[in-house]
Amino acid sequence: MNHSSDTERSSRERSGNRHVDPTRAYAWFAGVFLLLQGVSTLAMRLVPELDRAFPALLHHTRMVPSHSLLHIATALIAFAALRWGARRGVARFAWGFGMFYIALALAGMASGSPLGLGLQAFDHPFHVLLGGLGLAAFWLQRRREGKSRRPPDGRLPAPTDSGPT
């Protein structure tokens, strides 16, 4: 347990200065969205009666089982980061997943290949958007942390002569 983080958090809460951690918000959003999409599309593939009852879902998404499973696995990673990763693990998820999704979009656009995931042309802008949101959340959180390390007067500490330059 990190006592200084607990003290900092409780003092922020008492002062009414509550900031939403953008990487946590992103991990929750991505995790819930991807889990819902992955489970629903996989269920449609595995249970023909569901597909007949809701034919528009697979018709519009064209999801294949490997793509659905990737969404489910990614959601579970997001939830694991939220549960056990602390601030650093959640930030790593936002950065890593953001980079992966942008790379996936660029590879799909450049190759025109479904990459074994049944990717369609309409998937690529979505991957750029969701990946970009992850990178933006990571950047915003890093920026906030950098500002929170400054002294209360807002000035950067003076350099010291302790150590090589």
mmCIF file of N, CA, C and O in Angstrom, residues 62-158:
data_model
loop_
_atom_site.group_PDB
_atom_site.id
_atom_site.type_symbol
_atom_site.label_atom_id
_atom_site.label_comp_id
_atom_site.label_asym_id
_atom_site.label_seq_id
_atom_site.Cartn_x
_atom_site.Cartn_y
_atom_site.Cartn_z
ATOM 1 N N ARG A 62 -20.294 -7.788 -39.439
ATOM 2 C CA ARG A 62 -19.567 -8.835 -40.170
ATOM 3 C C ARG A 62 -18.458 -9.470 -39.326
ATOM 4 O O ARG A 62 -17.407 -9.859 -39.829
ATOM 5 N N MET A 63 -18.686 -9.527 -38.033
ATOM 6 C CA MET A 63 -17.686 -10.069 -37.108
ATOM 7 C C MET A 63 -17.545 -11.574 -37.295
ATOM 8 O O MET A 63 -18.521 -12.273 -37.506
ATOM 9 N N VAL A 64 -16.307 -12.019 -37.206
ATOM 10 C CA VAL A 64 -15.995 -13.450 -37.248
ATOM 11 C C VAL A 64 -15.542 -13.845 -35.840
ATOM 12 O O VAL A 64 -15.164 -12.992 -35.034
ATOM 13 N N PRO A 65 -15.595 -15.145 -35.519
ATOM 14 C CA PRO A 65 -15.250 -15.558 -34.144
ATOM 15 C C PRO A 65 -13.885 -15.082 -33.659
ATOM 16 O O PRO A 65 -13.750 -14.670 -32.497
ATOM 17 N N SER A 66 -12.864 -15.095 -34.507
ATOM 18 C CA SER A 66 -11.536 -14.654 -34.047
ATOM 19 C C SER A 66 -11.546 -13.180 -33.633
ATOM 20 O O SER A 66 -10.894 -12.795 -32.654
ATOM 21 N N HIS A 67 -12.293 -12.367 -34.338
ATOM 22 C CA HIS A 67 -12.402 -10.951 -34.009
ATOM 23 C C HIS A 67 -13.169 -10.773 -32.697
ATOM 24 O O HIS A 67 -12.775 -9.985 -31.834
ATOM 25 N N SER A 68 -14.246 -11.539 -32.541
ATOM 26 C CA SER A 68 -15.027 -11.487 -31.297
ATOM 27 C C SER A 68 -14.167 -11.912 -30.111
ATOM 28 O O SER A 68 -14.206 -11.285 -29.042
ATOM 29 N N LEU A 69 -13.389 -12.975 -30.285
ATOM 30 C CA LEU A 69 -12.530 -13.463 -29.199
ATOM 31 C C LEU A 69 -11.444 -12.455 -28.851
ATOM 32 O O LEU A 69 -11.089 -12.294 -27.673
ATOM 33 N N LEU A 70 -10.920 -11.752 -29.856
ATOM 34 C CA LEU A 70 -9.933 -10.710 -29.586
ATOM 35 C C LEU A 70 -10.551 -9.595 -28.744
ATOM 36 O O LEU A 70 -9.932 -9.090 -27.808
ATOM 37 N N HIS A 71 -11.782 -9.228 -29.060
ATOM 38 C CA HIS A 71 -12.470 -8.201 -28.267
ATOM 39 C C HIS A 71 -12.674 -8.673 -26.823
ATOM 40 O O HIS A 71 -12.453 -7.898 -25.888
ATOM 41 N N ILE A 72 -13.085 -9.896 -26.647
ATOM 42 C CA ILE A 72 -13.307 -10.425 -25.294
ATOM 43 C C ILE A 72 -11.991 -10.469 -24.522
ATOM 44 O O ILE A 72 -11.920 -10.038 -23.359
ATOM 45 N N ALA A 73 -10.934 -10.959 -25.144
ATOM 46 C CA ALA A 73 -9.627 -11.029 -24.481
ATOM 47 C C ALA A 73 -9.125 -9.632 -24.109
ATOM 48 O O ALA A 73 -8.609 -9.420 -22.998
ATOM 49 N N THR A 74 -9.291 -8.677 -24.999
ATOM 50 C CA THR A 74 -8.857 -7.310 -24.720
ATOM 51 C C THR A 74 -9.644 -6.720 -23.564
ATOM 52 O O THR A 74 -9.080 -6.039 -22.701
ATOM 53 N N ALA A 75 -10.940 -6.975 -23.521
ATOM 54 C CA ALA A 75 -11.763 -6.492 -22.409
ATOM 55 C C ALA A 75 -11.283 -7.085 -21.094
ATOM 56 O O ALA A 75 -11.184 -6.380 -20.079
ATOM 57 N N LEU A 76 -10.969 -8.360 -21.091
ATOM 58 C CA LEU A 76 -10.482 -8.992 -19.861
ATOM 59 C C LEU A 76 -9.142 -8.405 -19.428
ATOM 60 O O LEU A 76 -8.903 -8.222 -18.221
ATOM 61 N N ILE A 77 -8.293 -8.062 -20.381
ATOM 62 C CA ILE A 77 -7.018 -7.405 -20.050
ATOM 63 C C ILE A 77 -7.282 -6.025 -19.448
ATOM 64 O O ILE A 77 -6.647 -5.624 -18.474
ATOM 65 N N ALA A 78 -8.236 -5.296 -20.026
ATOM 66 C CA ALA A 78 -8.586 -3.977 -19.478
ATOM 67 C C ALA A 78 -9.081 -4.106 -18.044
ATOM 68 O O ALA A 78 -8.658 -3.345 -17.160
ATOM 69 N N PHE A 79 -9.950 -5.073 -17.790
ATOM 70 C CA PHE A 79 -10.477 -5.257 -16.434
ATOM 71 C C PHE A 79 -9.386 -5.711 -15.470
ATOM 72 O O PHE A 79 -9.371 -5.298 -14.312
ATOM 73 N N ALA A 80 -8.464 -6.549 -15.943
ATOM 74 C CA ALA A 80 -7.346 -6.976 -15.097
ATOM 75 C C ALA A 80 -6.464 -5.777 -14.743
ATOM 76 O O ALA A 80 -6.022 -5.637 -13.596
ATOM 77 N N ALA A 81 -6.211 -4.910 -15.718
ATOM 78 C CA ALA A 81 -5.415 -3.711 -15.450
ATOM 79 C C ALA A 81 -6.121 -2.823 -14.431
ATOM 80 O O ALA A 81 -5.483 -2.283 -13.515
ATOM 81 N N LEU A 82 -7.419 -2.684 -14.563
ATOM 82 C CA LEU A 82 -8.176 -1.870 -13.616
ATOM 83 C C LEU A 82 -8.152 -2.470 -12.210
ATOM 84 O O LEU A 82 -8.069 -1.751 -11.217
ATOM 85 N N ARG A 83 -8.217 -3.781 -12.126
ATOM 86 C CA ARG A 83 -8.276 -4.449 -10.822
ATOM 87 C C ARG A 83 -6.915 -4.564 -10.162
ATOM 88 O O ARG A 83 -6.761 -4.310 -8.977
ATOM 89 N N TRP A 84 -5.889 -4.965 -10.925
ATOM 90 C CA TRP A 84 -4.601 -5.281 -10.330
ATOM 91 C C TRP A 84 -3.454 -4.404 -10.806
ATOM 92 O O TRP A 84 -2.355 -4.497 -10.269
ATOM 93 N N GLY A 85 -3.680 -3.579 -11.796
ATOM 94 C CA GLY A 85 -2.571 -2.849 -12.396
ATOM 95 C C GLY A 85 -2.214 -1.530 -11.761
ATOM 96 O O GLY A 85 -1.232 -0.921 -12.148
ATOM 97 N N ALA A 86 -2.983 -1.064 -10.810
ATOM 98 C CA ALA A 86 -2.774 0.256 -10.221
ATOM 99 C C ALA A 86 -2.717 1.305 -11.340
ATOM 100 O O ALA A 86 -3.067 1.028 -12.479
ATOM 101 N N ARG A 87 -2.297 2.491 -11.012
ATOM 102 C CA ARG A 87 -2.291 3.582 -11.986
ATOM 103 C C ARG A 87 -1.359 3.273 -13.162
ATOM 104 O O ARG A 87 -1.693 3.514 -14.318
ATOM 105 N N ARG A 88 -0.207 2.725 -12.871
ATOM 106 C CA ARG A 88 0.767 2.446 -13.918
ATOM 107 C C ARG A 88 0.270 1.360 -14.878
ATOM 108 O O ARG A 88 0.448 1.457 -16.091
ATOM 109 N N GLY A 89 -0.338 0.312 -14.349
ATOM 110 C CA GLY A 89 -0.844 -0.764 -15.201
ATOM 111 C C GLY A 89 -1.967 -0.300 -16.106
ATOM 112 O O GLY A 89 -2.043 -0.700 -17.271
ATOM 113 N N VAL A 90 -2.834 0.558 -15.584
ATOM 114 C CA VAL A 90 -3.933 1.086 -16.391
ATOM 115 C C VAL A 90 -3.380 2.005 -17.483
ATOM 116 O O VAL A 90 -3.826 1.955 -18.630
ATOM 117 N N ALA A 91 -2.391 2.793 -17.128
ATOM 118 C CA ALA A 91 -1.767 3.670 -18.129
ATOM 119 C C ALA A 91 -1.080 2.837 -19.214
ATOM 120 O O ALA A 91 -1.160 3.161 -20.402
ATOM 121 N N ARG A 92 -0.436 1.761 -18.809
ATOM 122 C CA ARG A 92 0.197 0.875 -19.794
ATOM 123 C C ARG A 92 -0.842 0.243 -20.707
ATOM 124 O O ARG A 92 -0.599 0.050 -21.894
ATOM 125 N N PHE A 93 -1.994 -0.122 -20.151
ATOM 126 C CA PHE A 93 -3.060 -0.670 -20.994
ATOM 127 C C PHE A 93 -3.482 0.374 -22.028
ATOM 128 O O PHE A 93 -3.599 0.070 -23.216
ATOM 129 N N ALA A 94 -3.746 1.600 -21.587
ATOM 130 C CA ALA A 94 -4.200 2.652 -22.507
ATOM 131 C C ALA A 94 -3.174 2.870 -23.619
ATOM 132 O O ALA A 94 -3.532 2.959 -24.794
ATOM 133 N N TRP A 95 -1.896 2.938 -23.247
ATOM 134 C CA TRP A 95 -0.853 3.147 -24.246
ATOM 135 C C TRP A 95 -0.722 1.922 -25.165
ATOM 136 O O TRP A 95 -0.696 2.052 -26.387
ATOM 137 N N GLY A 96 -0.628 0.741 -24.577
ATOM 138 C CA GLY A 96 -0.421 -0.473 -25.367
ATOM 139 C C GLY A 96 -1.581 -0.784 -26.293
ATOM 140 O O GLY A 96 -1.383 -1.108 -27.470
ATOM 141 N N PHE A 97 -2.788 -0.673 -25.774
ATOM 142 C CA PHE A 97 -3.949 -0.957 -26.608
ATOM 143 C C PHE A 97 -4.116 0.118 -27.675
ATOM 144 O O PHE A 97 -4.464 -0.175 -28.825
ATOM 145 N N GLY A 98 -3.834 1.380 -27.311
ATOM 146 C CA GLY A 98 -3.899 2.455 -28.299
ATOM 147 C C GLY A 98 -2.930 2.218 -29.444
ATOM 148 O O GLY A 98 -3.287 2.340 -30.617
ATOM 149 N N MET A 99 -1.700 1.841 -29.107
ATOM 150 C CA MET A 99 -0.698 1.558 -30.139
ATOM 151 C C MET A 99 -1.099 0.345 -30.983
ATOM 152 O O MET A 99 -0.964 0.369 -32.207
ATOM 153 N N PHE A 100 -1.585 -0.700 -30.321
ATOM 154 C CA PHE A 100 -2.000 -1.905 -31.045
ATOM 155 C C PHE A 100 -3.120 -1.586 -32.027
ATOM 156 O O PHE A 100 -3.087 -2.001 -33.181
ATOM 157 N N TYR A 101 -4.126 -0.844 -31.592
ATOM 158 C CA TYR A 101 -5.259 -0.558 -32.468
ATOM 159 C C TYR A 101 -4.863 0.326 -33.646
ATOM 160 O O TYR A 101 -5.344 0.147 -34.757
ATOM 161 N N ILE A 102 -4.005 1.291 -33.409
ATOM 162 C CA ILE A 102 -3.553 2.130 -34.518
ATOM 163 C C ILE A 102 -2.714 1.300 -35.498
ATOM 164 O O ILE A 102 -2.884 1.405 -36.715
ATOM 165 N N ALA A 103 -1.840 0.455 -34.975
ATOM 166 C CA ALA A 103 -1.036 -0.422 -35.839
ATOM 167 C C ALA A 103 -1.935 -1.371 -36.633
ATOM 168 O O ALA A 103 -1.699 -1.613 -37.824
ATOM 169 N N LEU A 104 -2.959 -1.913 -35.972
ATOM 170 C CA LEU A 104 -3.903 -2.803 -36.651
ATOM 171 C C LEU A 104 -4.607 -2.063 -37.788
ATOM 172 O O LEU A 104 -4.751 -2.591 -38.897
ATOM 173 N N ALA A 105 -5.026 -0.839 -37.538
ATOM 174 C CA ALA A 105 -5.698 -0.047 -38.568
ATOM 175 C C ALA A 105 -4.759 0.237 -39.740
ATOM 176 O O ALA A 105 -5.143 0.083 -40.907
ATOM 177 N N LEU A 106 -3.536 0.644 -39.427
ATOM 178 C CA LEU A 106 -2.589 0.959 -40.487
ATOM 179 C C LEU A 106 -2.232 -0.285 -41.303
ATOM 180 O O LEU A 106 -2.152 -0.219 -42.533
ATOM 181 N N ALA A 107 -2.032 -1.413 -40.623
ATOM 182 C CA ALA A 107 -1.725 -2.660 -41.337
ATOM 183 C C ALA A 107 -2.891 -3.080 -42.220
ATOM 184 O O ALA A 107 -2.698 -3.503 -43.360
ATOM 185 N N GLY A 108 -4.105 -2.951 -41.699
ATOM 186 C CA GLY A 108 -5.283 -3.308 -42.488
ATOM 187 C C GLY A 108 -5.473 -2.404 -43.688
ATOM 188 O O GLY A 108 -5.787 -2.869 -44.789
ATOM 189 N N MET A 109 -5.262 -1.106 -43.493
ATOM 190 C CA MET A 109 -5.413 -0.163 -44.609
ATOM 191 C C MET A 109 -4.324 -0.379 -45.656
ATOM 192 O O MET A 109 -4.603 -0.332 -46.850
ATOM 193 N N ALA A 110 -3.095 -0.592 -45.199
ATOM 194 C CA ALA A 110 -1.976 -0.748 -46.139
ATOM 195 C C ALA A 110 -2.068 -2.050 -46.926
ATOM 196 O O ALA A 110 -1.764 -2.079 -48.112
ATOM 197 N N SER A 111 -2.493 -3.111 -46.275
ATOM 198 C CA SER A 111 -2.487 -4.418 -46.941
ATOM 199 C C SER A 111 -3.812 -4.754 -47.614
ATOM 200 O O SER A 111 -3.849 -5.562 -48.529
ATOM 201 N N GLY A 112 -4.904 -4.178 -47.118
ATOM 202 C CA GLY A 112 -6.219 -4.547 -47.626
ATOM 203 C C GLY A 112 -6.641 -5.934 -47.169
ATOM 204 O O GLY A 112 -7.677 -6.442 -47.574
ATOM 205 N N SER A 113 -5.829 -6.530 -46.322
ATOM 206 C CA SER A 113 -6.088 -7.888 -45.834
ATOM 207 C C SER A 113 -6.956 -7.856 -44.580
ATOM 208 O O SER A 113 -6.854 -6.929 -43.770
ATOM 209 N N PRO A 114 -7.799 -8.867 -44.384
ATOM 210 C CA PRO A 114 -8.592 -8.934 -43.152
ATOM 211 C C PRO A 114 -7.753 -9.357 -41.948
ATOM 212 O O PRO A 114 -8.233 -9.358 -40.826
ATOM 213 N N LEU A 115 -6.481 -9.722 -42.171
ATOM 214 C CA LEU A 115 -5.530 -10.064 -41.111
ATOM 215 C C LEU A 115 -6.018 -11.181 -40.198
ATOM 216 O O LEU A 115 -5.727 -11.199 -39.003
ATOM 217 N N GLY A 116 -6.789 -12.098 -40.746
ATOM 218 C CA GLY A 116 -7.294 -13.218 -39.965
ATOM 219 C C GLY A 116 -8.390 -12.856 -38.993
ATOM 220 O O GLY A 116 -8.823 -13.686 -38.196
ATOM 221 N N LEU A 117 -8.838 -11.607 -39.043
ATOM 222 C CA LEU A 117 -9.861 -11.127 -38.108
ATOM 223 C C LEU A 117 -11.144 -10.728 -38.814
ATOM 224 O O LEU A 117 -12.053 -10.189 -38.194
ATOM 225 N N GLY A 118 -11.202 -10.951 -40.098
ATOM 226 C CA GLY A 118 -12.386 -10.552 -40.852
ATOM 227 C C GLY A 118 -12.554 -9.044 -40.910
ATOM 228 O O GLY A 118 -13.670 -8.547 -40.998
ATOM 229 N N LEU A 119 -11.444 -8.306 -40.868
ATOM 230 C CA LEU A 119 -11.532 -6.846 -40.867
ATOM 231 C C LEU A 119 -12.118 -6.343 -42.179
ATOM 232 O O LEU A 119 -11.799 -6.844 -43.251
ATOM 233 N N GLN A 120 -12.952 -5.343 -42.047
ATOM 234 C CA GLN A 120 -13.575 -4.675 -43.184
ATOM 235 C C GLN A 120 -13.025 -3.252 -43.263
ATOM 236 O O GLN A 120 -12.449 -2.744 -42.294
ATOM 237 N N ALA A 121 -13.227 -2.607 -44.377
ATOM 238 C CA ALA A 121 -12.733 -1.232 -44.551
ATOM 239 C C ALA A 121 -13.281 -0.299 -43.477
ATOM 240 O O ALA A 121 -12.579 0.606 -43.013
ATOM 241 N N PHE A 122 -14.508 -0.510 -43.017
ATOM 242 C CA PHE A 122 -15.099 0.376 -42.015
ATOM 243 C C PHE A 122 -14.507 0.163 -40.620
ATOM 244 O O PHE A 122 -14.704 0.981 -39.726
ATOM 245 N N ASP A 123 -13.771 -0.932 -40.412
ATOM 246 C CA ASP A 123 -13.136 -1.176 -39.112
ATOM 247 C C ASP A 123 -11.952 -0.240 -38.867
ATOM 248 O O ASP A 123 -11.677 0.134 -37.721
ATOM 249 N N HIS A 124 -11.230 0.123 -39.908
ATOM 250 C CA HIS A 124 -9.988 0.866 -39.748
ATOM 251 C C HIS A 124 -10.177 2.243 -39.112
ATOM 252 O O HIS A 124 -9.440 2.579 -38.168
ATOM 253 N N PRO A 125 -11.124 3.069 -39.563
ATOM 254 C CA PRO A 125 -11.320 4.363 -38.881
ATOM 255 C C PRO A 125 -11.725 4.181 -37.415
ATOM 256 O O PRO A 125 -11.289 4.949 -36.555
ATOM 257 N N PHE A 126 -12.525 3.162 -37.141
ATOM 258 C CA PHE A 126 -12.904 2.884 -35.756
ATOM 259 C C PHE A 126 -11.668 2.532 -34.924
ATOM 260 O O PHE A 126 -11.500 3.012 -33.798
ATOM 261 N N HIS A 127 -10.767 1.723 -35.481
ATOM 262 C CA HIS A 127 -9.557 1.344 -34.753
ATOM 263 C C HIS A 127 -8.648 2.549 -34.530
ATOM 264 O O HIS A 127 -8.041 2.679 -33.461
ATOM 265 N N VAL A 128 -8.554 3.420 -35.521
ATOM 266 C CA VAL A 128 -7.761 4.643 -35.348
ATOM 267 C C VAL A 128 -8.369 5.501 -34.244
ATOM 268 O O VAL A 128 -7.660 6.027 -33.374
ATOM 269 N N LEU A 129 -9.692 5.647 -34.243
ATOM 270 C CA LEU A 129 -10.362 6.462 -33.233
ATOM 271 C C LEU A 129 -10.161 5.886 -31.829
ATOM 272 O O LEU A 129 -9.728 6.600 -30.915
ATOM 273 N N LEU A 130 -10.462 4.605 -31.647
ATOM 274 C CA LEU A 130 -10.349 4.013 -30.311
ATOM 275 C C LEU A 130 -8.884 3.955 -29.869
ATOM 276 O O LEU A 130 -8.572 4.214 -28.701
ATOM 277 N N GLY A 131 -7.978 3.662 -30.792
ATOM 278 C CA GLY A 131 -6.553 3.678 -30.452
ATOM 279 C C GLY A 131 -6.074 5.075 -30.112
ATOM 280 O O GLY A 131 -5.331 5.274 -29.141
ATOM 281 N N GLY A 132 -6.515 6.042 -30.884
ATOM 282 C CA GLY A 132 -6.144 7.431 -30.615
ATOM 283 C C GLY A 132 -6.658 7.915 -29.277
ATOM 284 O O GLY A 132 -5.973 8.666 -28.568
ATOM 285 N N LEU A 133 -7.860 7.482 -28.896
ATOM 286 C CA LEU A 133 -8.390 7.853 -27.581
ATOM 287 C C LEU A 133 -7.520 7.273 -26.464
ATOM 288 O O LEU A 133 -7.310 7.925 -25.438
ATOM 289 N N GLY A 134 -7.030 6.059 -26.651
ATOM 290 C CA GLY A 134 -6.141 5.458 -25.653
ATOM 291 C C GLY A 134 -4.851 6.236 -25.505
ATOM 292 O O GLY A 134 -4.395 6.506 -24.388
ATOM 293 N N LEU A 135 -4.263 6.620 -26.635
ATOM 294 C CA LEU A 135 -3.026 7.405 -26.587
ATOM 295 C C LEU A 135 -3.279 8.790 -25.997
ATOM 296 O O LEU A 135 -2.458 9.312 -25.235
ATOM 297 N N ALA A 136 -4.413 9.388 -26.330
ATOM 298 C CA ALA A 136 -4.758 10.699 -25.761
ATOM 299 C C ALA A 136 -4.959 10.604 -24.252
ATOM 300 O O ALA A 136 -4.510 11.481 -23.503
ATOM 301 N N ALA A 137 -5.620 9.552 -23.802
ATOM 302 C CA ALA A 137 -5.821 9.355 -22.359
ATOM 303 C C ALA A 137 -4.477 9.195 -21.662
ATOM 304 O O ALA A 137 -4.237 9.778 -20.592
ATOM 305 N N PHE A 138 -3.588 8.422 -22.265
ATOM 306 C CA PHE A 138 -2.248 8.217 -21.701
ATOM 307 C C PHE A 138 -1.498 9.547 -21.624
ATOM 308 O O PHE A 138 -0.922 9.895 -20.595
ATOM 309 N N TRP A 139 -1.512 10.300 -22.709
ATOM 310 C CA TRP A 139 -0.821 11.585 -22.752
ATOM 311 C C TRP A 139 -1.388 12.552 -21.718
ATOM 312 O O TRP A 139 -0.639 13.218 -20.994
ATOM 313 N N LEU A 140 -2.709 12.628 -21.630
ATOM 314 C CA LEU A 140 -3.349 13.538 -20.679
ATOM 315 C C LEU A 140 -3.005 13.165 -19.244
ATOM 316 O O LEU A 140 -2.703 14.032 -18.420
ATOM 317 N N GLN A 141 -3.020 11.867 -18.942
ATOM 318 C CA GLN A 141 -2.687 11.442 -17.589
ATOM 319 C C GLN A 141 -1.233 11.751 -17.268
ATOM 320 O O GLN A 141 -0.921 12.211 -16.176
ATOM 321 N N ARG A 142 -0.343 11.513 -18.207
ATOM 322 C CA ARG A 142 1.076 11.826 -17.980
ATOM 323 C C ARG A 142 1.260 13.322 -17.758
ATOM 324 O O ARG A 142 2.045 13.736 -16.909
ATOM 325 N N ARG A 143 0.562 14.100 -18.514
ATOM 326 C CA ARG A 143 0.667 15.553 -18.357
ATOM 327 C C ARG A 143 0.180 15.990 -16.983
ATOM 328 O O ARG A 143 0.804 16.807 -16.324
ATOM 329 N N ARG A 144 -0.950 15.425 -16.543
ATOM 330 C CA ARG A 144 -1.465 15.748 -15.209
ATOM 331 C C ARG A 144 -0.481 15.337 -14.125
ATOM 332 O O ARG A 144 -0.274 16.066 -13.170
ATOM 333 N N GLU A 145 0.099 14.166 -14.257
ATOM 334 C CA GLU A 145 1.053 13.705 -13.258
ATOM 335 C C GLU A 145 2.281 14.602 -13.235
ATOM 336 O O GLU A 145 2.818 14.882 -12.166
ATOM 337 N N GLY A 146 2.711 15.060 -14.376
ATOM 338 C CA GLY A 146 3.854 15.970 -14.431
ATOM 339 C C GLY A 146 3.566 17.273 -13.727
ATOM 340 O O GLY A 146 4.400 17.800 -12.998
ATOM 341 N N LYS A 147 2.380 17.782 -13.898
ATOM 342 C CA LYS A 147 2.014 19.030 -13.241
ATOM 343 C C LYS A 147 1.852 18.830 -11.744
ATOM 344 O O LYS A 147 2.165 19.707 -10.958
ATOM 345 N N SER A 148 1.353 17.666 -11.332
ATOM 346 C CA SER A 148 1.120 17.450 -9.910
ATOM 347 C C SER A 148 2.431 17.279 -9.149
ATOM 348 O O SER A 148 2.453 17.388 -7.943
ATOM 349 N N ARG A 149 3.544 17.026 -9.845
ATOM 350 C CA ARG A 149 4.837 16.875 -9.179
ATOM 351 C C ARG A 149 5.534 18.213 -8.951
ATOM 352 O O ARG A 149 6.546 18.276 -8.296
ATOM 353 N N ARG A 150 5.015 19.268 -9.501
ATOM 354 C CA ARG A 150 5.637 20.574 -9.326
ATOM 355 C C ARG A 150 5.304 21.111 -7.931
ATOM 356 O O ARG A 150 4.272 20.784 -7.358
ATOM 357 N N PRO A 151 6.162 21.993 -7.426
ATOM 358 C CA PRO A 151 5.869 22.611 -6.127
ATOM 359 C C PRO A 151 4.583 23.426 -6.197
ATOM 360 O O PRO A 151 4.140 23.809 -7.294
ATOM 361 N N PRO A 152 3.955 23.715 -5.045
ATOM 362 C CA PRO A 152 2.674 24.449 -5.046
ATOM 363 C C PRO A 152 2.720 25.791 -5.753
ATOM 364 O O PRO A 152 1.734 26.244 -6.282
ATOM 365 N N ASP A 153 3.903 26.450 -5.792
ATOM 366 C CA ASP A 153 3.965 27.750 -6.458
ATOM 367 C C ASP A 153 4.029 27.615 -7.977
ATOM 368 O O ASP A 153 4.011 28.603 -8.692
ATOM 369 N N GLY A 154 4.107 26.372 -8.494
ATOM 370 C CA GLY A 154 4.060 26.137 -9.922
ATOM 371 C C GLY A 154 5.397 26.211 -10.620
ATOM 372 O O GLY A 154 5.503 25.936 -11.800
ATOM 373 N N ARG A 155 6.467 26.622 -9.902
ATOM 374 C CA ARG A 155 7.785 26.711 -10.528
ATOM 375 C C ARG A 155 8.475 25.358 -10.482
ATOM 376 O O ARG A 155 8.263 24.563 -9.581
ATOM 377 N N LEU A 156 9.323 25.137 -11.465
ATOM 378 C CA LEU A 156 10.135 23.926 -11.461
ATOM 379 C C LEU A 156 11.248 24.096 -10.433
ATOM 380 O O LEU A 156 11.757 25.192 -10.243
ATOM 381 N N PRO A 157 11.632 23.004 -9.767
ATOM 382 C CA PRO A 157 12.726 23.127 -8.795
ATOM 383 C C PRO A 157 14.025 23.496 -9.490
ATOM 384 O O PRO A 157 14.258 23.148 -10.644
ATOM 385 N N ALA A 158 14.855 24.223 -8.769
ATOM 386 C CA ALA A 158 16.164 24.623 -9.303
ATOM 387 C C ALA A 158 17.038 23.397 -9.449
ATOM 388 O O ALA A 158 16.956 22.471 -8.646
#
